[in-house]
XYZ file of C-alpha atoms in Angstrom:
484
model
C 61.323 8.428 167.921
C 63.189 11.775 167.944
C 62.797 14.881 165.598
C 59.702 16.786 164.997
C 56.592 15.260 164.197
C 53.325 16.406 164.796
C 51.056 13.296 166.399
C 47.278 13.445 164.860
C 45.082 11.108 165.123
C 44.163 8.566 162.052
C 41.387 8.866 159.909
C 40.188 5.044 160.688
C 39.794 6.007 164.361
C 36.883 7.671 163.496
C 35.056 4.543 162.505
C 36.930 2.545 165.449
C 35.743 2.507 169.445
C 35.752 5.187 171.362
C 38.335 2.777 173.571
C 40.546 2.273 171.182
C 40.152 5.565 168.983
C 41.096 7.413 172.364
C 43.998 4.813 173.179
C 45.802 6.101 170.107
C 45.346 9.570 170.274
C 47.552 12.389 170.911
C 45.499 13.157 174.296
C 46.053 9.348 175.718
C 49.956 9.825 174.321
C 50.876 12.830 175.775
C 49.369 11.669 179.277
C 51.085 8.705 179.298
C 54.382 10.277 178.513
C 53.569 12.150 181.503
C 52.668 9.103 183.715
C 55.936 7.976 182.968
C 57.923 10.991 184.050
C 55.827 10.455 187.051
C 56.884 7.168 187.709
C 60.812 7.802 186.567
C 60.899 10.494 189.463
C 59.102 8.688 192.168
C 61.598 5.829 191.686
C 64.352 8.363 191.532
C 63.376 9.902 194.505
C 62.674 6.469 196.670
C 66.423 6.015 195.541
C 68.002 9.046 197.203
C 67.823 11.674 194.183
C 67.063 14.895 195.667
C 63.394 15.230 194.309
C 61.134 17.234 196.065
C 57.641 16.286 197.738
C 56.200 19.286 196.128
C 57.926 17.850 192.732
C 56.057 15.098 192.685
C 52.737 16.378 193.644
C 52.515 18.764 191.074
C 53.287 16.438 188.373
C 50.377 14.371 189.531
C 47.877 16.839 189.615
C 49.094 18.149 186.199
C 48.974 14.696 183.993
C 46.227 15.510 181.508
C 46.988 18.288 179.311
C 44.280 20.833 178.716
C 44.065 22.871 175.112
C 45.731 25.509 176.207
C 49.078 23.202 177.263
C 48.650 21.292 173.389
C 48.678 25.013 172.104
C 52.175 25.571 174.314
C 53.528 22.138 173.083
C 52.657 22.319 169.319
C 54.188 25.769 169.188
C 57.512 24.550 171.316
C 57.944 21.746 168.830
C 57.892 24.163 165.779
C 60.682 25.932 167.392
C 62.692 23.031 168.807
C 61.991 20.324 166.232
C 61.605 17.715 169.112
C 58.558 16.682 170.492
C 59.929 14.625 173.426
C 61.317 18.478 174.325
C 58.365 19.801 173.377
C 56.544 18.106 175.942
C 59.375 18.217 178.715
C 59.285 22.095 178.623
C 55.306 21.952 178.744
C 55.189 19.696 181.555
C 57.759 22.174 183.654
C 55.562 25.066 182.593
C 52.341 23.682 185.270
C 54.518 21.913 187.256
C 57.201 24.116 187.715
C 58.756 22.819 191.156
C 59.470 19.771 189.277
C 60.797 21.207 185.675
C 64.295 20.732 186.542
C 63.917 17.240 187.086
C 61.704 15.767 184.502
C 63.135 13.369 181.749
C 65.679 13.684 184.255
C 68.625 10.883 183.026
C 66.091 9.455 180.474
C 66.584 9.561 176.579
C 63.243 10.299 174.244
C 62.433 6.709 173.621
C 62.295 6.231 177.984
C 58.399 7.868 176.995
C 57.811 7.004 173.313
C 58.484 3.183 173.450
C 57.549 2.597 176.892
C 54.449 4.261 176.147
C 54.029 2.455 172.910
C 54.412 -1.017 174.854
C 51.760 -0.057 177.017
C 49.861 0.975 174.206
C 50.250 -2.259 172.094
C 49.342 -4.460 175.432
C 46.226 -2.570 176.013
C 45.777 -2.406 172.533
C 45.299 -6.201 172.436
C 43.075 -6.313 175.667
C 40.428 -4.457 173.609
C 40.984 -6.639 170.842
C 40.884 -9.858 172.754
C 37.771 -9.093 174.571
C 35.945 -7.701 171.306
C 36.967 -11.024 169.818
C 35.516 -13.122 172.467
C 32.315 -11.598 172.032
C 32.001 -12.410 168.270
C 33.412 -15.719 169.135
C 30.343 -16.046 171.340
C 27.747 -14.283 169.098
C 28.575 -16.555 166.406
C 28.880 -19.627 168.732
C 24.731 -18.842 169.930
C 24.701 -19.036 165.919
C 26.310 -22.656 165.522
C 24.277 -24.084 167.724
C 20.673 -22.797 166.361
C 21.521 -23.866 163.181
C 23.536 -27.069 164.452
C 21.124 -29.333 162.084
C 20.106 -27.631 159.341
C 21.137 -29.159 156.580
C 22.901 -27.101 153.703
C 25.245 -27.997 150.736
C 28.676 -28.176 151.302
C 31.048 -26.914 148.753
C 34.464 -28.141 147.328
C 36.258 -25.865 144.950
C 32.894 -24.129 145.043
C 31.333 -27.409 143.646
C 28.458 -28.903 144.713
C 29.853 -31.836 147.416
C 28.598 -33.598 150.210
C 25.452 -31.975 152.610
C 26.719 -30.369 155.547
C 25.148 -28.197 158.142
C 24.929 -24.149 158.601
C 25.853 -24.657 162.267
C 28.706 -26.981 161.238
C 30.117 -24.383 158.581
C 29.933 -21.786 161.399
C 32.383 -23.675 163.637
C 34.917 -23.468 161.182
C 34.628 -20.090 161.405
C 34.849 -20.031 164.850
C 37.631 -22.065 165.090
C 40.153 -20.199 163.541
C 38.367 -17.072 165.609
C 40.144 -19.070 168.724
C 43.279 -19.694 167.218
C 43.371 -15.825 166.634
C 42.310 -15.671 170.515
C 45.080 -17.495 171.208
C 47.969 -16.111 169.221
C 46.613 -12.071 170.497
C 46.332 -13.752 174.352
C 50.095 -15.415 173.641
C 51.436 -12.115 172.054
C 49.771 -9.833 174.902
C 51.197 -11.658 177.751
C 54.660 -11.632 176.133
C 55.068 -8.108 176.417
C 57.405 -6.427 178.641
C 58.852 -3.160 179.355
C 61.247 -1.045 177.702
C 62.151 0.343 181.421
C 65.415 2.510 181.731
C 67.809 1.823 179.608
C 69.699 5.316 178.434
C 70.298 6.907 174.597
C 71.975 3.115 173.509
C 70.787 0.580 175.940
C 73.274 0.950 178.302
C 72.428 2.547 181.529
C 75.176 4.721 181.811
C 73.294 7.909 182.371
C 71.704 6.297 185.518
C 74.738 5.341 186.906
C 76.392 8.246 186.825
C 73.287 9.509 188.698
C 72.890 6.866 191.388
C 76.743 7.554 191.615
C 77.958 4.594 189.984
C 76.301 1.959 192.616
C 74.709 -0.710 190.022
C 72.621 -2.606 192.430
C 70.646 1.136 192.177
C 70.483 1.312 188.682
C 68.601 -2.175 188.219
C 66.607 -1.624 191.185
C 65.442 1.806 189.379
C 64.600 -0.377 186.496
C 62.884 -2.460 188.957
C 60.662 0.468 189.917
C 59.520 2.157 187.065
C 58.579 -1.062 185.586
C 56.670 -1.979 188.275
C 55.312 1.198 189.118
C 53.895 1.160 185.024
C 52.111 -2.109 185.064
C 54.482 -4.434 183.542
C 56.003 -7.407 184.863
C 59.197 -7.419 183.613
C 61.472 -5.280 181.614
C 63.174 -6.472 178.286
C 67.168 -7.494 179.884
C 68.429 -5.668 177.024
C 67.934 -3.206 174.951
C 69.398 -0.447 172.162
C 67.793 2.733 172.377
C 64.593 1.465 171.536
C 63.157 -2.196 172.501
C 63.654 -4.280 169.816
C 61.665 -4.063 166.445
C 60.988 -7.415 166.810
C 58.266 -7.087 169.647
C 56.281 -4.761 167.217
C 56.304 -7.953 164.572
C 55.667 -10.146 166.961
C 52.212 -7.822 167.973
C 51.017 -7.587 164.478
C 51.564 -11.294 162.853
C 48.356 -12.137 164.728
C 46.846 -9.487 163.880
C 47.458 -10.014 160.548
C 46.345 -13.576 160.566
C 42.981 -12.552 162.032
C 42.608 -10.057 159.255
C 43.014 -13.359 156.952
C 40.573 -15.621 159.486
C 38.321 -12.307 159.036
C 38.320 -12.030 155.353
C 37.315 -15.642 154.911
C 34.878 -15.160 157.120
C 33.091 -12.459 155.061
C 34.316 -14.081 151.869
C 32.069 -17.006 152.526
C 29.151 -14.663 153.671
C 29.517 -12.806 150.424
C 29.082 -16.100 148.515
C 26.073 -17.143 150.711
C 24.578 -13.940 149.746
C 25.166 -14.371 146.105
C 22.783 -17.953 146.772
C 20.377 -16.053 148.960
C 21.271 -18.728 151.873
C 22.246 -16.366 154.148
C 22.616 -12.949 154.700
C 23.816 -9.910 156.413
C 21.404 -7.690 158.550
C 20.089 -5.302 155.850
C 18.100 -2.471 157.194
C 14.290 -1.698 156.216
C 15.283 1.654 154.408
C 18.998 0.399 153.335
C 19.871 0.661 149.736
C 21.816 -1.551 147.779
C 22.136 0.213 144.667
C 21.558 3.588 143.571
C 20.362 2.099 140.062
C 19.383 -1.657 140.764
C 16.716 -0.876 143.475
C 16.069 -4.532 144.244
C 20.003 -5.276 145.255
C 20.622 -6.698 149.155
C 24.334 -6.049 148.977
C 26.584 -7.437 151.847
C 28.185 -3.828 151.884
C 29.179 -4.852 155.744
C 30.846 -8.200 154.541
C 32.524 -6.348 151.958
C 33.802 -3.719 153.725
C 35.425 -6.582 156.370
C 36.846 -8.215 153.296
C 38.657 -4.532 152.255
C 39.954 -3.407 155.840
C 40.842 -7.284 156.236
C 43.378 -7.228 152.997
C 44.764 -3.783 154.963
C 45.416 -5.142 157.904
C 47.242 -8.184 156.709
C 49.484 -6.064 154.834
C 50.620 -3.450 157.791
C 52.842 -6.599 159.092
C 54.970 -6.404 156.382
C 55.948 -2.569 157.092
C 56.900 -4.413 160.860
C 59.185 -7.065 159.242
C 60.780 -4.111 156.522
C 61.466 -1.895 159.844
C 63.056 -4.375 161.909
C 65.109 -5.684 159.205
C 66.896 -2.301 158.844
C 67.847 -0.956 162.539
C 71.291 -0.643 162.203
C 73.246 -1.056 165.351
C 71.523 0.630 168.913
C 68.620 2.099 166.533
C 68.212 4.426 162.910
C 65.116 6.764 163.120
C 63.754 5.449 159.474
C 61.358 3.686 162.226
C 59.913 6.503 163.777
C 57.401 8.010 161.028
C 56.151 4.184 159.588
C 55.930 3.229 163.184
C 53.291 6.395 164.144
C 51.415 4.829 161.485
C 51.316 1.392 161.197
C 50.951 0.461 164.619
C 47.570 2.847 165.331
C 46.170 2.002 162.242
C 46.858 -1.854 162.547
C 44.933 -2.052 166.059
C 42.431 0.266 164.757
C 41.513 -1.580 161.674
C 41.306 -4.641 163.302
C 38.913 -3.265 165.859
C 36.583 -2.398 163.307
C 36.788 -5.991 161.414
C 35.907 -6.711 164.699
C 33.027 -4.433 165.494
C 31.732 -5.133 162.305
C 31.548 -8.685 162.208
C 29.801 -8.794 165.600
C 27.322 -6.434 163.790
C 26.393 -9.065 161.227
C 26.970 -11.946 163.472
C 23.932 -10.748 165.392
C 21.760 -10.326 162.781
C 22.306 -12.819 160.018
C 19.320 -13.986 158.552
C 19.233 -17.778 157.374
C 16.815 -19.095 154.967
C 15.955 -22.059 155.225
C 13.629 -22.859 151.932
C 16.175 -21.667 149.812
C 18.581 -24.121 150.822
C 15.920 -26.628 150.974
C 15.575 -26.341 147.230
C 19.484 -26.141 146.273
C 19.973 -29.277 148.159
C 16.559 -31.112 146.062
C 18.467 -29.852 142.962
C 21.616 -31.676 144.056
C 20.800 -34.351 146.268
C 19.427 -36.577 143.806
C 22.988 -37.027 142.499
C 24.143 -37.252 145.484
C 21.693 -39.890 146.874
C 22.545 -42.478 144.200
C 25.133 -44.552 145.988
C 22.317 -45.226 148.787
C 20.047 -46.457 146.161
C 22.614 -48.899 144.583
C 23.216 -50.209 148.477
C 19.233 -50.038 149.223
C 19.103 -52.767 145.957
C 21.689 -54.918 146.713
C 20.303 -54.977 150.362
C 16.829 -56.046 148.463
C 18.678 -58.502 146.347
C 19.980 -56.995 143.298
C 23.027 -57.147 141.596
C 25.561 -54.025 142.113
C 26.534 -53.684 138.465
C 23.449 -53.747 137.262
C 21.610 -51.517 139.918
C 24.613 -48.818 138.887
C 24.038 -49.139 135.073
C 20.495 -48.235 135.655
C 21.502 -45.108 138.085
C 24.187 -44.403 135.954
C 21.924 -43.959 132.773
C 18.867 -42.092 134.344
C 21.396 -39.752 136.212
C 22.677 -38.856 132.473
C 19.460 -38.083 131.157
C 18.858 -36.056 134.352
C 21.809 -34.085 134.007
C 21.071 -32.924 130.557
C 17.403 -32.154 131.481
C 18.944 -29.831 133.803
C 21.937 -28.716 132.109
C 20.739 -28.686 128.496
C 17.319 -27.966 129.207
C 17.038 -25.722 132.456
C 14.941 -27.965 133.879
C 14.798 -29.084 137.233
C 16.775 -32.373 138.323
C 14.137 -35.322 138.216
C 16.169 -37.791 138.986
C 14.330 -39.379 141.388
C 10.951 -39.167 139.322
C 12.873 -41.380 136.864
C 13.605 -43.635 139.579
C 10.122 -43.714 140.498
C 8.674 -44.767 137.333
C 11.332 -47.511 136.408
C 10.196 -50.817 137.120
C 13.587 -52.227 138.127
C 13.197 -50.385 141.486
C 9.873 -50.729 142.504
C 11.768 -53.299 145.188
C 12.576 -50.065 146.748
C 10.422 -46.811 146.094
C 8.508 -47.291 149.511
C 11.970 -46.508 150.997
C 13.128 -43.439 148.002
C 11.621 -40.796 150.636
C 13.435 -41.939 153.877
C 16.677 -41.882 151.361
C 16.328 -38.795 150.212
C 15.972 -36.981 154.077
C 18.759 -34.069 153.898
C 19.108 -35.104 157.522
C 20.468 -38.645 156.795
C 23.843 -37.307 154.647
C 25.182 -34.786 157.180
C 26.530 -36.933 159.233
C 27.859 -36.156 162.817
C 27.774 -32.301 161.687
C 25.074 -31.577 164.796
C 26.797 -33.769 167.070
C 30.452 -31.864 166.363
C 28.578 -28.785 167.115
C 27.723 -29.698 169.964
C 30.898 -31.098 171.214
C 33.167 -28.116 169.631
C 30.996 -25.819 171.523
C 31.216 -28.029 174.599
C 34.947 -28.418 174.716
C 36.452 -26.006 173.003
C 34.422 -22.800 173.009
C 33.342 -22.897 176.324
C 36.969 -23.434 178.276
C 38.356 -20.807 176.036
C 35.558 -17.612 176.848
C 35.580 -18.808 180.813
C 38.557 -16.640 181.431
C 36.831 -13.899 184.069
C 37.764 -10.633 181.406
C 36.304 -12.700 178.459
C 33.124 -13.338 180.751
C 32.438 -10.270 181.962
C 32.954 -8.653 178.233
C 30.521 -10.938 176.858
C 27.818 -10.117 179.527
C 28.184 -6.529 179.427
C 27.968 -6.646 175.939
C 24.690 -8.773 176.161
C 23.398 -5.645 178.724
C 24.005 -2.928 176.222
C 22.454 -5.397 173.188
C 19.428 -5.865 175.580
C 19.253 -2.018 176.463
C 19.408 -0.746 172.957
């Protein structure tokens, strides 16, 4: 990431956290960078380089830049054309016992991609943690509604009843799967470490004087002294492209798990089912003043469709680093990564915001499934005759006939579906109409829905938020719900 460009902050961070908005931001960069120089000399100096005390004191008092220091660096990189420099020669300038040894072996991307690995692993904490909490919200969701019956769709058709808790745990589910793949592609990260201009190391050795037990125990050093692990056994100049694909796949698939999410919501909306919070003075049209639009579950849906699409610019850039490294990276990189973790922090934020305040209601699905149950409830009636000694044929002629004239009464007609009436006031069924009303409970054609609610939430949802960081995000964000 060489050559001059000047680092601003993206427009989305204004709508993100203030964790992850500051994460990304020039401020957070330029400290880091700093942090590592820190580090580099420390392990220099444990390993006989002939770094002052003094050295290293002043560049940890001096690792947050002020406005005057952004003022010295934005005018050095005008005249240099280098920001890595930029910053080297600012650093020297308030800690000037140690200017002569800062960056001192260390090519541009020792700061930049380090940096940016630290970045894209805290990155993903946030992420992981805001998750969990909208995994939970909507869990505390599932299980209210765990037996309310509601028409299920197929091919947005009318199909089988099943429950609005039950609906919500598919939701949820593929909320863990996306908990998973960020927790597997967090915990993968390593360090860039020291590695020289192509990968090689040979800077450092000729400073440790060519003793390459040194050299990998500097490595060592200033990867452990930065938080990581391990360090990446090889590199070019730059870690490998491939990490940065590897980072935003998930993220991209929770942009898709996100967008069905508010899809669905958006459709429920349309059928006054369910809906998004909607405030007491909100509008939803400037013309239609009566319109409740899910503004908040279309905005998910629009962020959702960008975020899915910044993997792509990963798999283009690390599909053309020819050789050790090409700087066609640098520029796409400085955007797509900040503005991938961003985005998905506020799909995030956002649908935590609607999963605590969804309103459900429950009369208008109580008449959408009386519209279709009839239909649906004709197989029990066939088996409830037969059980009462009818014939099968002739029990489904009958349905089969007065379902017809049903259908047209509602198609044809506009009418509502009297199917059952018609039942009711044929004689060939009068074996059965004490038992029409205990055949046509909602509850009776949902099957186990409640009961996999309960169990998904058991043995699933539970064991996957009772990691201690998942906990303790969830109840602090229960504090600040209660508190506001």
């Amino acid at each position: 990431m060489e050559g001059y460009h000047v680092y601003q902050t993206p427009l989305s961070s204004r709508y993100a956290s203030k964790e992850m908005s500051y994460l990304f931001s020039p401020a957070n960069r330029f400290y880091t960078w700093r942090v590592l120089w820190l580090n580099l000399a420390i392990a220099e100096k444990e390993l006989g380089l002939p770094i002052s005390d003094e050295a290293i004191e002043q560049m940890r008092n001096c690792l947050h830049l002020d406005a005057e220091q952004f003022e010295v660096a934005s005018q050095e990189e005008k005249k240099r054309r280098h920001d890595v420099m930029a910053h080297v020669h600012t650093f020297g300038k308030v800690a000037p016992a140690a200017a002569g040894i800062i960056h001192l072996g260390a090519t541009s991307c020792y700061v930049t991609d380090n940096a940016d690995l630290m970045f894209l692993r805290q990155g993903l904490t946030y992420l992981i943690r805001s998750l969990a909490i909208l995994i939970s919200r909507l869990s505390s969701f599932a299980a209210q509604y765990r037996a309310l019956p509601t028409l299920g769709f197929t091919h947005f058709q009318p199909a089988q009843l099943t429950t609005v808790g039950k609906r919500a745990t598919l939701w949820i589910q593929e909320l863990l799967w996306d908990l998973r793949n960020l927790q597997r592609a967090r915990d993968d990260i390593g360090f860039r470490g020291v590695k020289g201009t192509t990968g090689t190391q040979a800077s450092f050795l000729a400073l440790l004087d060519g003793d390459h037990e040194k050299v990998e125990q500097l490595d060592r050093l200033v990867t452990k002294l930065s938080g990581f692990e391990y360090a990446y056994p090889v590199t070019s100049q730059t870690y490998s492209r491939k990490i940065d694909i590897d980072v935003l796949g998930p993220l991209a698939s929770l942009g898709a798990t996100a967008h069905k999410i508010a899809t669905d919501l958006r459709l429920l909306a349309n059928m006054k089912e369910v809906e998004e919070p909607f405030e007491s003075t909100q509008i939803g049209s400037s013309a239609m003043a009566y319109k409740r639009n899910p503004m908040r579950s279309e905005r998910v849906c629009s962020l959702a469709r960008h975020l899915m699409v910044l993997h792509q610019n990963a798999l283009m850039t690390a599909s053309v680093q020819w050789f050790e490294r090409t700087l066609d990276d640098s520029a796409n990189r400085r955007i797509t990564l900040p503005e991938a973790f961003l985005t998905a922090d506020i799909v995030l934020s956002t649908l935590q915001n609607i999963s605590e305040g969804m309103v459900v209601y429950p009369k208008v699905i109580a008449r959408r499934i009386a519209q279709e149950l009839p239909f649906m409830a004709t197989e029990n009636i066939i088996m409830a005759m037969v059980k009462n000694g009818g014939d099968r044929q002739e029990a489904h002629e009958k349905i089969r006939v007065l379902s017809h004239e049903a259908a047209h009464q509602v198609k044809h007609e506009g009418l509502e579906n009297d199917l059952i009436e018609r039942v009711k006031n044929d004689p060939y069924f009068d074996p059965i109409k004490d038992q029409l009303d205990a055949l046509m409970d909602p509850a009776s054609f949902i099957g186990r829905a409640p009961q996999q609610v309960d169990k998904f939430l058991k043995n699933w949802v539970e064991p996957a938020l009772n990691m201690p960081e998942l906990r303790e995000a969830i109840e602090k964000s229960v504090k600040v719900e209660l508190s506001v």
